[in-house]
mmCIF file of C-alpha atoms in Angstrom:
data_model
loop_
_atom_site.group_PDB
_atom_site.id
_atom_site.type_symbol
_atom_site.label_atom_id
_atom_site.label_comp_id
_atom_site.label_asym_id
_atom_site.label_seq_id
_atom_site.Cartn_x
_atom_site.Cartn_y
_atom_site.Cartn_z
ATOM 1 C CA UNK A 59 15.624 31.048 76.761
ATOM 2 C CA UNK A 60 18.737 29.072 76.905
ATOM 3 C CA UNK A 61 22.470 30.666 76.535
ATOM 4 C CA UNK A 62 25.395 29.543 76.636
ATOM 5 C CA UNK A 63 28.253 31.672 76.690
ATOM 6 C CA UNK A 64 32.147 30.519 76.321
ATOM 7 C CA UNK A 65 35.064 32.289 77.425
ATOM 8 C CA UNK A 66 38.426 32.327 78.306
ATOM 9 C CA UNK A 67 39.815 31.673 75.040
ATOM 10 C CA UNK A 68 43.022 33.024 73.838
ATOM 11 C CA UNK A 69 46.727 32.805 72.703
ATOM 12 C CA UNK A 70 48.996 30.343 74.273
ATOM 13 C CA UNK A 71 52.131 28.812 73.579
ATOM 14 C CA UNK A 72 52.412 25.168 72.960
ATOM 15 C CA UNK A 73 52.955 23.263 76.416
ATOM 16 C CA UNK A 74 51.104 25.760 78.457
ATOM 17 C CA UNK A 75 47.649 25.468 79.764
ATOM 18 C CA UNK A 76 44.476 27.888 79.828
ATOM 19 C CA UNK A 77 40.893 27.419 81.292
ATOM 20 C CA UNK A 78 37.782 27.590 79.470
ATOM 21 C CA UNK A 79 34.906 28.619 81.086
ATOM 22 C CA UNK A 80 30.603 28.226 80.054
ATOM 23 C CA UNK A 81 28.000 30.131 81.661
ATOM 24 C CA UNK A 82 24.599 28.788 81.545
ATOM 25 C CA UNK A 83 21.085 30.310 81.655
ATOM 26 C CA UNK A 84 17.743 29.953 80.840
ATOM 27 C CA UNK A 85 17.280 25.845 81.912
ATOM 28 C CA UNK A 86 18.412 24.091 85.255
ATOM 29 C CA UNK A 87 21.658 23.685 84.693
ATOM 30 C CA UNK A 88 22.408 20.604 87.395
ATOM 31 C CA UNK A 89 19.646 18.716 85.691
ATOM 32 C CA UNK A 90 21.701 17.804 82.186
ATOM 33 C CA UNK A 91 25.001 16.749 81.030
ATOM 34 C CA UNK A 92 27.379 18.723 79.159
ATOM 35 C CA UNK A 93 29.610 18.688 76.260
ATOM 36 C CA UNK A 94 32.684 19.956 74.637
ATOM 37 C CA UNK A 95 33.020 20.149 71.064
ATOM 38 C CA UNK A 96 35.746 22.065 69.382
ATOM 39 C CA UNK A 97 36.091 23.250 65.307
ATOM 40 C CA UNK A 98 39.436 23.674 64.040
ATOM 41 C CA UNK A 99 39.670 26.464 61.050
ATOM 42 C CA UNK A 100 38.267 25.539 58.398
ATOM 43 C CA UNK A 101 37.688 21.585 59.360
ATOM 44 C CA UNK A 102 34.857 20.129 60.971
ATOM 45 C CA UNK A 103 33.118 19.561 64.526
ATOM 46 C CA UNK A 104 35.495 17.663 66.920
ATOM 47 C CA UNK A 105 33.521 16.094 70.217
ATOM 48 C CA UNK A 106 36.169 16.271 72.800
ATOM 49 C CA UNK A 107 34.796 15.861 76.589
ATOM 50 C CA UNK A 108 31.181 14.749 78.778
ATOM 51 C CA UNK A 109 30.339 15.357 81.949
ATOM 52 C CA UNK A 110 27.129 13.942 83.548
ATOM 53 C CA UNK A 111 24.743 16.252 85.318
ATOM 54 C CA UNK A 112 26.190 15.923 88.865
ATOM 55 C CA UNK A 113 29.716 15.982 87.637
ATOM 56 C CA UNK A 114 30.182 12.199 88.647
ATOM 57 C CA UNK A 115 31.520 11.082 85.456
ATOM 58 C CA UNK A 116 33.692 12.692 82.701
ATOM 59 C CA UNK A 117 34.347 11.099 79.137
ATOM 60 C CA UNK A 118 37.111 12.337 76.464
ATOM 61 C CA UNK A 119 38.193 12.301 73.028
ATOM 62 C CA UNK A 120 41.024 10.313 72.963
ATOM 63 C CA UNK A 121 42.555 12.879 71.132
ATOM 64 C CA UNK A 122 42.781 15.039 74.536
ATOM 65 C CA UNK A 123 42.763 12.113 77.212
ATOM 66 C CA UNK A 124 45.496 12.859 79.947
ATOM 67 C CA UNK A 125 45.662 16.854 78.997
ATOM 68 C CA UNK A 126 42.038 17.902 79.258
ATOM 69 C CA UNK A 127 39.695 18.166 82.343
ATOM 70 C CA UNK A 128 36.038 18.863 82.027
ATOM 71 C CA UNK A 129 34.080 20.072 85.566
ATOM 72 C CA UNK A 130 31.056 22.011 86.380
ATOM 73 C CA UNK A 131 30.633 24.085 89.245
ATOM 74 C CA UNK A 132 26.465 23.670 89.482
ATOM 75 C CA UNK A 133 26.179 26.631 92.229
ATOM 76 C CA UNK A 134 27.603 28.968 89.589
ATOM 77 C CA UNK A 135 25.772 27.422 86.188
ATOM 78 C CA UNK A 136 29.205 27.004 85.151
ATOM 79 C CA UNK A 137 30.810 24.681 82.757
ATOM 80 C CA UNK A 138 34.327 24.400 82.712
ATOM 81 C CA UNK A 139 37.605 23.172 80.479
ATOM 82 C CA UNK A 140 41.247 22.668 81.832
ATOM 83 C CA UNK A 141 43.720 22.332 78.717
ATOM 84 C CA UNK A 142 47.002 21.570 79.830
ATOM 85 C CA UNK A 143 49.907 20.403 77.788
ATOM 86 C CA UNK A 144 48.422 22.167 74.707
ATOM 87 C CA UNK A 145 49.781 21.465 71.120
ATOM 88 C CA UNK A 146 49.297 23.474 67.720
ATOM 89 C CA UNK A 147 46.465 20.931 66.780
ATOM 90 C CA UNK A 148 44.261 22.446 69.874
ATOM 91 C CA UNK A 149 43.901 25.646 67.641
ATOM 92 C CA UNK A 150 40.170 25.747 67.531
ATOM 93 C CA UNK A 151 36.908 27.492 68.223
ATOM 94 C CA UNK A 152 35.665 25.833 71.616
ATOM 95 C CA UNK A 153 32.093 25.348 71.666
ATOM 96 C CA UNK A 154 30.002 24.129 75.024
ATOM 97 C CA UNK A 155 26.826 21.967 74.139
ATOM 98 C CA UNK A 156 24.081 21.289 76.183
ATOM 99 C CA UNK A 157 22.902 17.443 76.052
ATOM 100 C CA UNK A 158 19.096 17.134 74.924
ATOM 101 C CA UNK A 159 16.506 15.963 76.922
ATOM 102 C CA UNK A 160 14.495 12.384 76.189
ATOM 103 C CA UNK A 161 17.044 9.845 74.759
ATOM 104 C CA UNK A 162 19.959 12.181 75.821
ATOM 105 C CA UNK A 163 22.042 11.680 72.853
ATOM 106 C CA UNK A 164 22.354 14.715 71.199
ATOM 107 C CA UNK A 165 23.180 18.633 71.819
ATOM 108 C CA UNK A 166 19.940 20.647 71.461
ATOM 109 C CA UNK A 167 21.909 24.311 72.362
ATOM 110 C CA UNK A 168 25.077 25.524 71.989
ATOM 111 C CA UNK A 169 27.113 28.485 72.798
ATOM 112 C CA UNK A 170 29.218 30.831 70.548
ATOM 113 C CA UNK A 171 32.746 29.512 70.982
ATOM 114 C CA UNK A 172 35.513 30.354 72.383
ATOM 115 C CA UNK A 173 38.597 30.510 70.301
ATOM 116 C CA UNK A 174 42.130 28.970 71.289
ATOM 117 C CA UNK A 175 45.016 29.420 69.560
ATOM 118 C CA UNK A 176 48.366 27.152 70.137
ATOM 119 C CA UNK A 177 51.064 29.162 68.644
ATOM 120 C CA UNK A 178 54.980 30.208 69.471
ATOM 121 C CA UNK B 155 36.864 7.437 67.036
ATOM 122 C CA UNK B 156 37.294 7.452 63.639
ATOM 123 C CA UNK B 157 34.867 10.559 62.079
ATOM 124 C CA UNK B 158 32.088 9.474 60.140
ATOM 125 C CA UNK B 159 32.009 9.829 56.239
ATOM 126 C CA UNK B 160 29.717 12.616 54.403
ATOM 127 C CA UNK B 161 30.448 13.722 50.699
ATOM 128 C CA UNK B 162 32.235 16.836 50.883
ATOM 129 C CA UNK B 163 30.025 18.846 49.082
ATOM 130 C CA UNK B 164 26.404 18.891 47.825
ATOM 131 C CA UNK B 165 24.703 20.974 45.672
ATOM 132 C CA UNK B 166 20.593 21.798 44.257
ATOM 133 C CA UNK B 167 18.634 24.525 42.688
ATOM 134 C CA UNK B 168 15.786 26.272 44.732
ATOM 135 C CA UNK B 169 12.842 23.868 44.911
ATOM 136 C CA UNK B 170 14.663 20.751 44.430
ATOM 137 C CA UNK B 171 15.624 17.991 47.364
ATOM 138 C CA UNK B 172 19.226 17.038 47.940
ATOM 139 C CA UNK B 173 19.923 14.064 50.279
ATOM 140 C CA UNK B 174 23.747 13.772 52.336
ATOM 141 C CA UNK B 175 25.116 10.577 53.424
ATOM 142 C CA UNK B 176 26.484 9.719 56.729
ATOM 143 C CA UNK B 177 28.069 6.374 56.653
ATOM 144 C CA UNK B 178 30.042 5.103 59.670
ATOM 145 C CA UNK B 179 30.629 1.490 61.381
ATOM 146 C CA UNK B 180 28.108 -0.939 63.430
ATOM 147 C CA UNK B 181 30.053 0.774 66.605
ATOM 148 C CA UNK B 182 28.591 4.304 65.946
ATOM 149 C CA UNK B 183 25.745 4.541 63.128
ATOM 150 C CA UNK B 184 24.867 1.101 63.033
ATOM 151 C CA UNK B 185 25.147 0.347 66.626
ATOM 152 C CA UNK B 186 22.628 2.881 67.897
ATOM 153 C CA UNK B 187 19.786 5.368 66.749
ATOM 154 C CA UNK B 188 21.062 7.934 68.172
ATOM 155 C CA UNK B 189 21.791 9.892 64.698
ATOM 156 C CA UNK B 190 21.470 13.853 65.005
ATOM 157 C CA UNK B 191 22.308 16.376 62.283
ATOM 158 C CA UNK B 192 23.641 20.133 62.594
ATOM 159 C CA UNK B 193 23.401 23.457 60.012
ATOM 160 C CA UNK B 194 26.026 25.590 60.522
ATOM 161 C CA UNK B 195 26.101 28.368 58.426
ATOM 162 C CA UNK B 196 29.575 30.351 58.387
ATOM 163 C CA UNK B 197 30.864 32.328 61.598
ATOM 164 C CA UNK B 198 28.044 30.794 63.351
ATOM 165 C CA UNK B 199 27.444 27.733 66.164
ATOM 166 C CA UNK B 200 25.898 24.842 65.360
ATOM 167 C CA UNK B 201 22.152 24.278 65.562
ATOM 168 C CA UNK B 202 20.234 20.914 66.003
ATOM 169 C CA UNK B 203 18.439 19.710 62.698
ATOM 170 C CA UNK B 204 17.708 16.201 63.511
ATOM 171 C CA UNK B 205 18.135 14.245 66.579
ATOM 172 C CA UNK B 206 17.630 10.295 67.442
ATOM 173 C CA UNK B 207 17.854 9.487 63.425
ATOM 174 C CA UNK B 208 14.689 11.284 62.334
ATOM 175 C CA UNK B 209 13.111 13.360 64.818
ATOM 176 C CA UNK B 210 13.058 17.149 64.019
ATOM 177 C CA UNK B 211 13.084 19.899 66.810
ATOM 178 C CA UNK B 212 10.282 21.928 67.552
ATOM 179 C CA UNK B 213 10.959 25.117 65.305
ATOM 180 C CA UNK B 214 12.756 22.905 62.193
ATOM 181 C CA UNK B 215 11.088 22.797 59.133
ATOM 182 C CA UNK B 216 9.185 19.750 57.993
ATOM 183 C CA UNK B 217 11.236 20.271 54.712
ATOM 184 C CA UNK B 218 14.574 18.383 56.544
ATOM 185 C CA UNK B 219 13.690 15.056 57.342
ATOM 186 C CA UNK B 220 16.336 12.207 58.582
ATOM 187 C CA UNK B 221 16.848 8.385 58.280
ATOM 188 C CA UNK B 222 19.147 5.322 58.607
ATOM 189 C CA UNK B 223 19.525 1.795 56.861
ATOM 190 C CA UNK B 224 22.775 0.158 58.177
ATOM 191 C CA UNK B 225 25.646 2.253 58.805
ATOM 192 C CA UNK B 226 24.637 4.749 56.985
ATOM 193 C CA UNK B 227 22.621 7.615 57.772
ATOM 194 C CA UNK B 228 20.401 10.151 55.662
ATOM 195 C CA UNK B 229 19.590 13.860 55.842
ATOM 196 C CA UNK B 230 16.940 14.616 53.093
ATOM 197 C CA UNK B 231 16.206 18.752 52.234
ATOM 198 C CA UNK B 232 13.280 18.881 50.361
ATOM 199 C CA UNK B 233 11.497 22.268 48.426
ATOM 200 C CA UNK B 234 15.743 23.848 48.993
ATOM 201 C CA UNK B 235 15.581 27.397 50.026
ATOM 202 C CA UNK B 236 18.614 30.073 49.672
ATOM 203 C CA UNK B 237 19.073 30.189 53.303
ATOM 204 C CA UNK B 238 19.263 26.181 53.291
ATOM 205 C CA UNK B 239 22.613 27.070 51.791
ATOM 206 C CA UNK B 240 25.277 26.034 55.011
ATOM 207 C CA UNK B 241 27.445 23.149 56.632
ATOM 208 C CA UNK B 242 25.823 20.233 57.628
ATOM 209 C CA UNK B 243 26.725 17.365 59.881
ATOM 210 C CA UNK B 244 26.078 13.845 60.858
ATOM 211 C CA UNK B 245 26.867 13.091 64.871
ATOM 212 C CA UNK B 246 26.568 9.679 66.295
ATOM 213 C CA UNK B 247 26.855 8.175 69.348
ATOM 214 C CA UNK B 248 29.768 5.935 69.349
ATOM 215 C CA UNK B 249 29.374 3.766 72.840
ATOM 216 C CA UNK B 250 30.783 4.335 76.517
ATOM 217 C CA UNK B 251 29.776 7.771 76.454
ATOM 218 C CA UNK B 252 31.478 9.249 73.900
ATOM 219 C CA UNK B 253 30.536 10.611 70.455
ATOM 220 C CA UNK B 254 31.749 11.229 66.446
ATOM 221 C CA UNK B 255 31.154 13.686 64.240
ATOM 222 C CA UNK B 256 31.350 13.401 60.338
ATOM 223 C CA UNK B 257 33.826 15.514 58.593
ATOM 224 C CA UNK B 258 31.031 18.060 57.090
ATOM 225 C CA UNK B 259 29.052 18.518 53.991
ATOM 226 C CA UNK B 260 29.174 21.764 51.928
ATOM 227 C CA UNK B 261 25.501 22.543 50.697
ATOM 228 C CA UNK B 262 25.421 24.754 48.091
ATOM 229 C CA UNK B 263 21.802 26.280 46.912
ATOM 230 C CA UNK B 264 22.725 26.952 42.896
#
């Protein structure tokens, strides 16, 4: 079956950087794209970075353009999230998404999240 | 990437069918079928209700059913359960690879 598990997460101050990281099992990872999406507390489901199967092309949130970087490593299964420059409105649960097969458009499994928090 | 509107909260007795909106712009919604909806109940991830407007995941009741006229989209719960009782939201894709979520809908089962 498929998993997805975050990690990584933790407390950092604001302007400082931390890595998430996303194992995957259970499906060929280098076959499908991968997602991002994040959940502030309390608020609702914030899409914030693609990357296509072979890592060839990444896509953001404009809200994170310039801070974030989403890779893969496909030899490990691994997903992975480079926050730099982090502000107190990163504070959220991190959540890695795999993209569903046929039209592609949507995120059929997702992990448990990771949670970041941006604080002094 | 402006998030897509649902009504904050919903609400429906046990038995009864309850339909949230999803209404967005002809650059996300209207633009594309590519419409999927998520239950999250609290503390937990989100899982896949509806994907490409109406199609349902193998596993998902028949009860949830999906659908789109415009820029707005529909997620219809029909015969509500208790355990129906959760978040729910609308996800479109937006163009050049990127996507927007709706800002959540609070289903209460009464």
């Amino acid at each position: 079956q498929v998993q997805l598990v975050e990690s990584g997460g933790g407390v950092v101050q604001p302007g400082g950087s931390l890595r998430l990281s996303c194992a995957a099992s259970g499906f060929t990872f280098s076959s499908y794209g991968m997602h991002w999406v994040r959940q502030a507390p309390g608020k609702g489901l914030e899409w914030v970075a693609f990357i296509r199967y072979d890592g060839s092309n990444k896509y953001y949130a404009d809200s994170v353009k310039g801070r974030f970087t989403i890779s893969r490593d496909n030899s490990k299964n691994t997903l992975y999230l480079q926050m730099n420059s982090l502000r107190a409105e990163d504070t959220a649960v991190y959540y890695c998404a795999k993209r569903g097969p046929g039209t592609l458009y949507y995120f059929d499994y997702w992990g448990q999240g990771t949670l970041v928090t941006v604080s002094s | 990437q402006s998030a897509l509107t649902q009504p904050a909260s919903v609400s429906g007795s046990p038995g009864q069918s309850i339909t949230i909106s999803c209404t967005g712009t002809s650059s996300d919604v209207g633009g594309y079928n590519y419409v999927s909806w998520y239950q999250q109940h609290p503390g937990k991830a989100p899982k896949l209700m509806i994907y490409d407007v109406s199609k349902r995941p193998s596993g998902v009741s028949n009860r949830f059913s999906g659908s789109k006229s415009g820029n707005t989209a529909s997620l219809t719960i029909s015969g509500l359960q208790a355990e129906d009782e959760a978040d729910y939201y609308c996800c479109s894709y937006a163009g050049s690879s990127t996507w927007v979520f709706g800002g959540g809908t609070k289903l209460t089962v009464l």
